[in-house]
PDB file of C-alpha atoms in Angstrom:
ATOM      1  CA  MET K   1      25.162   7.200  11.556  1.00 72.00           C
ATOM      2  CA  LYS K   2      22.759   5.502   9.277  1.00 83.00           C
ATOM      3  CA  LYS K   3      19.253   5.447   9.038  1.00 94.00           C
ATOM      4  CA  SER K   4      17.344   2.295   9.851  1.00 96.00           C
ATOM      5  CA  ILE K   5      14.970   0.589   7.938  1.00 97.00           C
ATOM      6  CA  GLU K   6      11.920  -1.662   9.870  1.00 98.00           C
ATOM      7  CA  VAL K   7       9.868  -3.913   9.017  1.00 98.00           C
ATOM      8  CA  CYS K   8       6.139  -4.040  10.465  1.00 98.00           C
ATOM      9  CA  LEU K   9       4.554  -7.482   9.379  1.00 98.00           C
ATOM     10  CA  THR K  10       0.814  -6.706  10.335  1.00 97.00           C
ATOM     11  CA  PRO K  11      -0.663  -3.264  12.140  1.00 97.00           C
ATOM     12  CA  ALA K  12      -1.178  -5.307  15.124  1.00 97.00           C
ATOM     13  CA  LEU K  13       2.143  -5.302  15.724  1.00 97.00           C
ATOM     14  CA  LEU K  14       2.179  -1.324  15.178  1.00 97.00           C
ATOM     15  CA  ASN K  15       2.437  -0.736  18.959  1.00 96.00           C
ATOM     16  CA  LEU K  16       5.910  -2.152  19.499  1.00 96.00           C
ATOM     17  CA  TYR K  17       7.015   0.622  16.854  1.00 96.00           C
ATOM     18  CA  ASN K  18       8.492   3.795  17.875  1.00 95.00           C
ATOM     19  CA  ILE K  19       7.769   5.977  14.552  1.00 97.00           C
ATOM     20  CA  GLU K  20       7.282   9.370  16.055  1.00 97.00           C
ATOM     21  CA  ASP K  21      10.622  10.694  13.587  1.00 96.00           C
ATOM     22  CA  SER K  22       9.815   8.027  11.046  1.00 97.00           C
ATOM     23  CA  ILE K  23       8.845   7.455   7.753  1.00 98.00           C
ATOM     24  CA  VAL K  24       5.898   5.293   7.655  1.00 98.00           C
ATOM     25  CA  VAL K  25       5.421   3.474   4.045  1.00 98.00           C
ATOM     26  CA  VAL K  26       2.044   1.474   4.470  1.00 98.00           C
ATOM     27  CA  ILE K  27       1.814  -1.603   1.823  1.00 98.00           C
ATOM     28  CA  ASP K  28      -1.578  -3.119   0.555  1.00 95.00           C
ATOM     29  CA  ILE K  29      -0.322  -5.157  -2.512  1.00 95.00           C
ATOM     30  CA  LEU K  30      -3.564  -6.920  -3.091  1.00 91.00           C
ATOM     31  CA  ARG K  31      -4.896  -4.076  -4.082  1.00 90.00           C
ATOM     32  CA  ALA K  32      -5.878  -0.468  -1.878  1.00 93.00           C
ATOM     33  CA  THR K  33      -1.900   1.040  -2.768  1.00 97.00           C
ATOM     34  CA  SER K  34      -1.678  -0.283  -5.628  1.00 97.00           C
ATOM     35  CA  SER K  35      -4.822   1.183  -6.678  1.00 96.00           C
ATOM     36  CA  MET K  36      -4.264   4.310  -4.407  1.00 97.00           C
ATOM     37  CA  VAL K  37      -0.700   4.963  -6.870  1.00 98.00           C
ATOM     38  CA  TYR K  38      -1.858   3.901  -9.988  1.00 98.00           C
ATOM     39  CA  GLY K  39      -5.218   6.678  -9.290  1.00 97.00           C
ATOM     40  CA  ILE K  40      -2.449   9.515  -8.193  1.00 98.00           C
ATOM     41  CA  ASP K  41      -0.217   8.867 -10.940  1.00 98.00           C
ATOM     42  CA  ASN K  42      -2.906   8.727 -13.166  1.00 98.00           C
ATOM     43  CA  GLY K  43      -4.553  12.877 -12.402  1.00 97.00           C
ATOM     44  CA  ALA K  44      -6.732  12.184  -9.123  1.00 97.00           C
ATOM     45  CA  THR K  45      -6.488  15.179  -7.084  1.00 97.00           C
ATOM     46  CA  ALA K  46      -6.705  13.892  -4.015  1.00 97.00           C
ATOM     47  CA  ILE K  47      -7.361  10.234  -2.283  1.00 97.00           C
ATOM     48  CA  ILE K  48      -8.968  10.324   1.004  1.00 96.00           C
ATOM     49  CA  PRO K  49      -8.806   7.091   3.288  1.00 95.00           C
ATOM     50  CA  VAL K  50     -11.422   6.202   5.818  1.00 93.00           C
ATOM     51  CA  ALA K  51     -12.170   4.331   8.212  1.00 86.00           C
ATOM     52  CA  GLN K  52     -15.191   3.046   7.894  1.00 87.00           C
ATOM     53  CA  VAL K  53     -17.641   2.475   4.688  1.00 87.00           C
ATOM     54  CA  GLU K  54     -20.167   4.930   6.822  1.00 87.00           C
ATOM     55  CA  ASP K  55     -17.880   7.845   6.685  1.00 88.00           C
ATOM     56  CA  CYS K  56     -18.080   8.135   2.467  1.00 89.00           C
ATOM     57  CA  LEU K  57     -21.210   8.811   2.909  1.00 84.00           C
ATOM     58  CA  ALA K  58     -19.756  12.133   4.615  1.00 86.00           C
ATOM     59  CA  TYR K  59     -18.806  13.546   1.706  1.00 90.00           C
ATOM     60  CA  ALA K  60     -21.735  12.528  -0.658  1.00 82.00           C
ATOM     61  CA  LYS K  61     -22.995  16.000  -1.084  1.00 79.00           C
ATOM     62  CA  ASP K  62     -19.253  17.134  -2.214  1.00 85.00           C
ATOM     63  CA  GLY K  63     -19.820  15.213  -5.330  1.00 85.00           C
ATOM     64  CA  PHE K  64     -16.471  13.266  -4.826  1.00 93.00           C
ATOM     65  CA  LEU K  65     -15.989   9.603  -6.130  1.00 93.00           C
ATOM     66  CA  LEU K  66     -17.047   7.522  -3.037  1.00 92.00           C
ATOM     67  CA  ALA K  67     -15.154   3.860  -2.937  1.00 93.00           C
ATOM     68  CA  ALA K  68     -16.000   1.187  -0.891  1.00 90.00           C
ATOM     69  CA  GLU K  69     -14.395  -2.395  -0.551  1.00 88.00           C
ATOM     70  CA  ARG K  70     -14.550  -4.861   1.976  1.00 88.00           C
ATOM     71  CA  ASN K  71     -13.690  -8.114   2.085  1.00 82.00           C
ATOM     72  CA  GLY K  72     -12.755  -8.230  -1.544  1.00 79.00           C
ATOM     73  CA  GLU K  73     -15.707  -7.078  -3.114  1.00 83.00           C
ATOM     74  CA  VAL K  74     -17.249  -3.580  -3.883  1.00 87.00           C
ATOM     75  CA  VAL K  75     -19.958  -2.480  -1.562  1.00 89.00           C
ATOM     76  CA  GLU K  76     -23.119  -2.069  -2.977  1.00 86.00           C
ATOM     77  CA  GLY K  77     -24.171   1.495  -3.579  1.00 82.00           C
ATOM     78  CA  TYR K  78     -20.882   3.067  -3.773  1.00 88.00           C
ATOM     79  CA  ASN K  79     -19.262   4.046  -6.955  1.00 81.00           C
ATOM     80  CA  PHE K  80     -16.581   1.378  -7.332  1.00 86.00           C
ATOM     81  CA  GLY K  81     -13.768  -0.510  -4.971  1.00 83.00           C
ATOM     82  CA  ASN K  82     -10.543  -1.201  -4.699  1.00 88.00           C
ATOM     83  CA  SER K  83      -9.760  -2.595  -7.943  1.00 91.00           C
ATOM     84  CA  PRO K  84      -7.079  -0.533 -10.031  1.00 95.00           C
ATOM     85  CA  PHE K  85      -9.005  -0.526 -13.250  1.00 95.00           C
ATOM     86  CA  SER K  86     -11.191   1.529 -11.569  1.00 94.00           C
ATOM     87  CA  TYR K  87      -8.082   4.477 -11.045  1.00 96.00           C
ATOM     88  CA  THR K  88      -7.988   5.092 -14.602  1.00 96.00           C
ATOM     89  CA  ALA K  89      -7.292   8.794 -15.857  1.00 97.00           C
ATOM     90  CA  GLU K  90     -10.580   8.130 -17.606  1.00 97.00           C
ATOM     91  CA  LYS K  91     -12.418   7.786 -14.953  1.00 95.00           C
ATOM     92  CA  VAL K  92     -10.432   9.700 -11.950  1.00 96.00           C
ATOM     93  CA  SER K  93      -8.580  12.353 -13.539  1.00 97.00           C
ATOM     94  CA  GLY K  94      -8.742  16.032 -11.244  1.00 96.00           C
ATOM     95  CA  LYS K  95     -11.487  14.178  -8.675  1.00 95.00           C
ATOM     96  CA  THR K  96     -10.876  13.028  -5.270  1.00 96.00           C
ATOM     97  CA  VAL K  97     -11.528  10.148  -4.510  1.00 96.00           C
ATOM     98  CA  VAL K  98     -13.177   9.276  -0.270  1.00 95.00           C
ATOM     99  CA  LEU K  99     -11.703   5.574  -0.166  1.00 94.00           C
ATOM    100  CA  THR K 100     -12.361   2.229   2.478  1.00 91.00           C
ATOM    101  CA  THR K 101     -10.663  -0.772   2.417  1.00 90.00           C
ATOM    102  CA  THR K 102     -10.660  -3.610   4.678  1.00 84.00           C
ATOM    103  CA  ASN K 103      -7.275  -3.578   5.594  1.00 88.00           C
ATOM    104  CA  GLY K 104      -5.523  -0.540   3.681  1.00 91.00           C
ATOM    105  CA  THR K 105      -6.857   2.505   4.951  1.00 92.00           C
ATOM    106  CA  LYS K 106      -6.993   0.890   8.521  1.00 92.00           C
ATOM    107  CA  ALA K 107      -3.387   0.863   8.705  1.00 95.00           C
ATOM    108  CA  LEU K 108      -3.118   4.531   6.898  1.00 96.00           C
ATOM    109  CA  HIS K 109      -4.889   5.724  10.267  1.00 94.00           C
ATOM    110  CA  MET K 110      -2.763   3.741  12.279  1.00 96.00           C
ATOM    111  CA  ALA K 111      -0.061   5.267  11.143  1.00 97.00           C
ATOM    112  CA  ARG K 112      -0.961   9.125  10.872  1.00 95.00           C
ATOM    113  CA  ALA K 113      -1.637   9.008  14.903  1.00 95.00           C
ATOM    114  CA  THR K 114       2.129   9.310  15.276  1.00 96.00           C
ATOM    115  CA  ALA K 115       4.319   8.633  12.219  1.00 98.00           C
ATOM    116  CA  LYS K 116       6.365  11.992  11.298  1.00 97.00           C
ATOM    117  CA  GLN K 117       4.753  11.276   6.760  1.00 98.00           C
ATOM    118  CA  VAL K 118       3.169   8.607   6.418  1.00 98.00           C
ATOM    119  CA  VAL K 119       3.562   7.525   1.752  1.00 98.00           C
ATOM    120  CA  ILE K 120       2.022   4.917   0.020  1.00 98.00           C
ATOM    121  CA  GLY K 121       4.090   2.295  -1.716  1.00 98.00           C
ATOM    122  CA  ALA K 122       3.480  -0.718  -4.097  1.00 98.00           C
ATOM    123  CA  PHE K 123       5.181  -2.092  -6.660  1.00 98.00           C
ATOM    124  CA  LEU K 124       3.566   0.407  -9.253  1.00 98.00           C
ATOM    125  CA  ASN K 125       6.041   2.750  -7.694  1.00 98.00           C
ATOM    126  CA  LEU K 126       8.636   0.735  -6.219  1.00 98.00           C
ATOM    127  CA  SER K 127      11.533   2.563  -8.068  1.00 98.00           C
ATOM    128  CA  ALA K 128      10.085   5.958  -7.603  1.00 98.00           C
ATOM    129  CA  LEU K 129       9.635   5.382  -3.939  1.00 98.00           C
ATOM    130  CA  CYS K 130      13.188   4.250  -3.443  1.00 98.00           C
ATOM    131  CA  GLU K 131      15.293   6.854  -4.974  1.00 97.00           C
ATOM    132  CA  TRP K 132      13.061   9.032  -2.985  1.00 97.00           C
ATOM    133  CA  LEU K 133      13.873   7.006   0.616  1.00 97.00           C
ATOM    134  CA  LYS K 134      17.035   6.750  -0.135  1.00 96.00           C
ATOM    135  CA  VAL K 135      17.185  10.784   0.322  1.00 95.00           C
ATOM    136  CA  GLN K 136      15.117  11.262   3.114  1.00 95.00           C
ATOM    137  CA  ASP K 137      17.170  12.328   6.342  1.00 94.00           C
ATOM    138  CA  SER K 138      14.418  10.153   8.800  1.00 96.00           C
ATOM    139  CA  ASN K 139      14.026   6.336  10.037  1.00 97.00           C
ATOM    140  CA  ILE K 140      11.405   4.224   7.788  1.00 98.00           C
ATOM    141  CA  LEU K 141       9.049   1.555   8.715  1.00 98.00           C
ATOM    142  CA  LEU K 142       7.778  -0.134   6.401  1.00 98.00           C
ATOM    143  CA  LEU K 143       3.928  -1.503   7.826  1.00 98.00           C
ATOM    144  CA  CYS K 144       2.075  -4.390   5.919  1.00 98.00           C
ATOM    145  CA  ALA K 145      -1.135  -3.827   5.942  1.00 96.00           C
ATOM    146  CA  GLY K 146      -1.874  -7.957   6.060  1.00 93.00           C
ATOM    147  CA  TRP K 147      -5.409  -9.562   6.512  1.00 89.00           C
ATOM    148  CA  LYS K 148      -7.249  -8.355   9.349  1.00 89.00           C
ATOM    149  CA  ASP K 149      -4.364  -8.011  11.591  1.00 92.00           C
ATOM    150  CA  ASN K 150      -2.228 -11.430   9.936  1.00 92.00           C
ATOM    151  CA  PHE K 151       0.928 -11.745   8.489  1.00 95.00           C
ATOM    152  CA  ASN K 152       0.012 -12.318   4.623  1.00 93.00           C
ATOM    153  CA  LEU K 153       3.021 -12.967   2.021  1.00 93.00           C
ATOM    154  CA  GLU K 154       2.302 -10.427  -1.020  1.00 94.00           C
ATOM    155  CA  ASP K 155       2.801  -7.318   1.059  1.00 96.00           C
ATOM    156  CA  THR K 156       5.944  -8.511   2.979  1.00 97.00           C
ATOM    157  CA  LEU K 157       7.171  -9.495  -0.083  1.00 97.00           C
ATOM    158  CA  PHE K 158       6.868  -5.614  -1.423  1.00 98.00           C
ATOM    159  CA  ALA K 159       8.433  -5.432   1.743  1.00 98.00           C
ATOM    160  CA  GLY K 160      11.346  -7.466   0.954  1.00 98.00           C
ATOM    161  CA  ALA K 161      12.125  -5.333  -1.966  1.00 98.00           C
ATOM    162  CA  VAL K 162      12.231  -2.489  -0.631  1.00 98.00           C
ATOM    163  CA  VAL K 163      15.148  -3.340   2.006  1.00 98.00           C
ATOM    164  CA  ASN K 164      16.327  -4.908  -0.866  1.00 98.00           C
ATOM    165  CA  GLU K 165      16.754  -1.632  -2.658  1.00 97.00           C
ATOM    166  CA  LEU K 166      17.955   0.356   0.598  1.00 97.00           C
ATOM    167  CA  SER K 167      19.860  -2.142   2.194  1.00 93.00           C
ATOM    168  CA  LYS K 168      23.324   0.371   0.884  1.00 92.00           C
ATOM    169  CA  ASP K 169      21.669   2.918   2.497  1.00 93.00           C
ATOM    170  CA  PHE K 170      20.135   2.087   5.815  1.00 96.00           C
ATOM    171  CA  VAL K 171      20.616  -0.509   8.774  1.00 96.00           C
ATOM    172  CA  LEU K 172      18.368  -3.342   8.654  1.00 94.00           C
ATOM    173  CA  SER K 173      17.385  -3.518  11.852  1.00 85.00           C
ATOM    174  CA  ASP K 174      15.325  -6.252  12.557  1.00 95.00           C
ATOM    175  CA  ASP K 175      14.878  -9.797  11.795  1.00 97.00           C
ATOM    176  CA  ALA K 176      11.350  -9.613  10.001  1.00 98.00           C
ATOM    177  CA  GLY K 177      13.737  -7.551   7.665  1.00 97.00           C
ATOM    178  CA  VAL K 178      15.867 -10.063   6.539  1.00 97.00           C
ATOM    179  CA  ALA K 179      13.001 -12.551   6.611  1.00 98.00           C
ATOM    180  CA  ALA K 180      11.195  -9.858   4.055  1.00 98.00           C
ATOM    181  CA  GLU K 181      14.103 -10.138   2.309  1.00 98.00           C
ATOM    182  CA  ASP K 182      14.858 -13.277   2.096  1.00 98.00           C
ATOM    183  CA  LEU K 183      11.145 -14.424   0.881  1.00 97.00           C
ATOM    184  CA  TYR K 184      11.209 -11.470  -2.258  1.00 98.00           C
ATOM    185  CA  LEU K 185      14.820 -13.134  -3.521  1.00 98.00           C
ATOM    186  CA  MET K 186      13.253 -16.535  -3.461  1.00 97.00           C
ATOM    187  CA  ALA K 187      10.084 -14.771  -5.144  1.00 97.00           C
ATOM    188  CA  LYS K 188      11.460 -11.908  -7.376  1.00 96.00           C
ATOM    189  CA  ASP K 189      11.360 -14.382 -10.837  1.00 96.00           C
ATOM    190  CA  ASN K 190       8.584 -14.813 -10.753  1.00 94.00           C
ATOM    191  CA  LEU K 191       6.315 -13.408  -7.904  1.00 94.00           C
ATOM    192  CA  ARG K 192       2.742 -14.139  -9.795  1.00 91.00           C
ATOM    193  CA  ALA K 193       3.452 -18.017  -9.092  1.00 91.00           C
ATOM    194  CA  TYR K 194       5.119 -17.631  -5.511  1.00 92.00           C
ATOM    195  CA  ILE K 195       1.695 -15.097  -4.417  1.00 89.00           C
ATOM    196  CA  ASN K 196      -0.535 -18.023  -5.373  1.00 87.00           C
ATOM    197  CA  LYS K 197       0.354 -19.519  -2.529  1.00 83.00           C
ATOM    198  CA  SER K 198      -0.523 -16.965  -0.036  1.00 79.00           C
ATOM    199  CA  SER K 199      -3.901 -16.824   1.363  1.00 76.00           C
ATOM    200  CA  HIS K 200      -5.666 -13.590  -0.149  1.00 69.00           C
ATOM    201  CA  SER K 201      -4.392 -14.674  -3.557  1.00 71.00           C
ATOM    202  CA  HIS K 202      -7.323 -17.447  -3.608  1.00 71.00           C
ATOM    203  CA  ARG K 203     -10.057 -15.428  -1.892  1.00 74.00           C
ATOM    204  CA  LEU K 204      -9.474 -13.271  -5.000  1.00 71.00           C
ATOM    205  CA  ALA K 205      -9.113 -16.000  -7.081  1.00 72.00           C
ATOM    206  CA  LYS K 206     -13.112 -16.868  -5.891  1.00 75.00           C
ATOM    207  CA  LEU K 207     -14.004 -13.619  -7.038  1.00 75.00           C
ATOM    208  CA  ASN K 208     -12.287 -14.102 -10.852  1.00 75.00           C
ATOM    209  CA  ILE K 209     -10.124 -10.424 -10.748  1.00 82.00           C
ATOM    210  CA  GLU K 210      -6.923 -12.278 -11.800  1.00 85.00           C
ATOM    211  CA  GLU K 211      -6.414  -9.504 -14.138  1.00 90.00           C
ATOM    212  CA  ASP K 212      -6.027  -7.061 -11.399  1.00 91.00           C
ATOM    213  CA  VAL K 213      -3.573  -9.680  -8.995  1.00 90.00           C
ATOM    214  CA  LYS K 214      -1.836  -9.506 -12.436  1.00 92.00           C
ATOM    215  CA  PHE K 215      -1.674  -5.940 -12.431  1.00 95.00           C
ATOM    216  CA  CYS K 216      -0.991  -4.653  -9.592  1.00 95.00           C
ATOM    217  CA  LEU K 217       2.482  -7.241 -10.042  1.00 95.00           C
ATOM    218  CA  GLN K 218       3.856  -4.724 -12.371  1.00 97.00           C
ATOM    219  CA  PHE K 219       7.052  -3.145 -11.822  1.00 98.00           C
ATOM    220  CA  ASP K 220       7.479   1.017 -11.884  1.00 98.00           C
ATOM    221  CA  ILE K 221       4.374   2.401 -14.411  1.00 98.00           C
ATOM    222  CA  CYS K 222       4.143   4.865 -12.392  1.00 98.00           C
ATOM    223  CA  LYS K 223       6.158   7.450 -10.901  1.00 98.00           C
ATOM    224  CA  ALA K 224       3.830   9.116  -8.424  1.00 98.00           C
ATOM    225  CA  ILE K 225       4.642   8.519  -4.545  1.00 98.00           C
ATOM    226  CA  PRO K 226       1.156   9.481  -2.560  1.00 98.00           C
ATOM    227  CA  VAL K 227       1.929  11.086   0.964  1.00 98.00           C
ATOM    228  CA  LEU K 228      -1.009  12.112   3.792  1.00 98.00           C
ATOM    229  CA  LYS K 229      -1.597  15.573   3.580  1.00 97.00           C
ATOM    230  CA  GLY K 230      -3.871  16.722   6.251  1.00 95.00           C
ATOM    231  CA  ASP K 231      -6.320  13.900   5.854  1.00 93.00           C
ATOM    232  CA  ALA K 232      -5.748  13.105   2.401  1.00 97.00           C
ATOM    233  CA  LEU K 233      -3.265  11.526  -0.627  1.00 98.00           C
ATOM    234  CA  VAL K 234      -2.144  13.890  -2.538  1.00 98.00           C
ATOM    235  CA  THR K 235       0.853  13.438  -4.863  1.00 98.00           C
ATOM    236  CA  MET K 236       4.722  14.599  -3.504  1.00 96.00           C
ATOM    237  CA  SER K 237       6.215  17.466  -4.834  1.00 83.00           C
ATOM    238  CA  SER K 238       9.486  17.563  -6.160  1.00 54.00           C
TER     239      SER K 238
END
């Protein structure tokens, strides 16, 4: 019997899915999961996702890097937010980052409560992620972080890319997955132009971080697959 793959379009719908025996892929393309993938690929020892800005402060005495983002902006007083350019090897190699974001870390905490395993996906590690998923003996749920519990376009497009890659190995069992794949196939030849329609793209444009958006839409520049072990995201062991 083939394994199944499903797409949850927003964390607000997560309670509708039975994920106790599933691998959940958390997706927040602009920009949290892209930065997590890039940071782990660049040698970060761990990234600890926390729910609230104040939760970061509990780790200050440990010498960790503190990263906090709300509504697309770095929270005042923190080392950085969720721009991928803050997760270069020069900044994070050998270090632990404590991170909270508007949507991505919330989705992560919701998934970890009941999922069999939680991993992180982005266009940056699409091929590595899909090759790993193909050989796992588990059903998969692709969890789109969305925007404040609403549907968003960029996360759904990435979910569609994963569905497209895995269609020969998994049974696609929901209409959300069908829609996500159809959207991806329409958009894949010019993702940036298509994502320009998205509300979050417009929010980020007001912050003058177009380079972040372009960076997050690159395919396969990373090999790392961040996996949640205890409280921390670490690199997947081969």
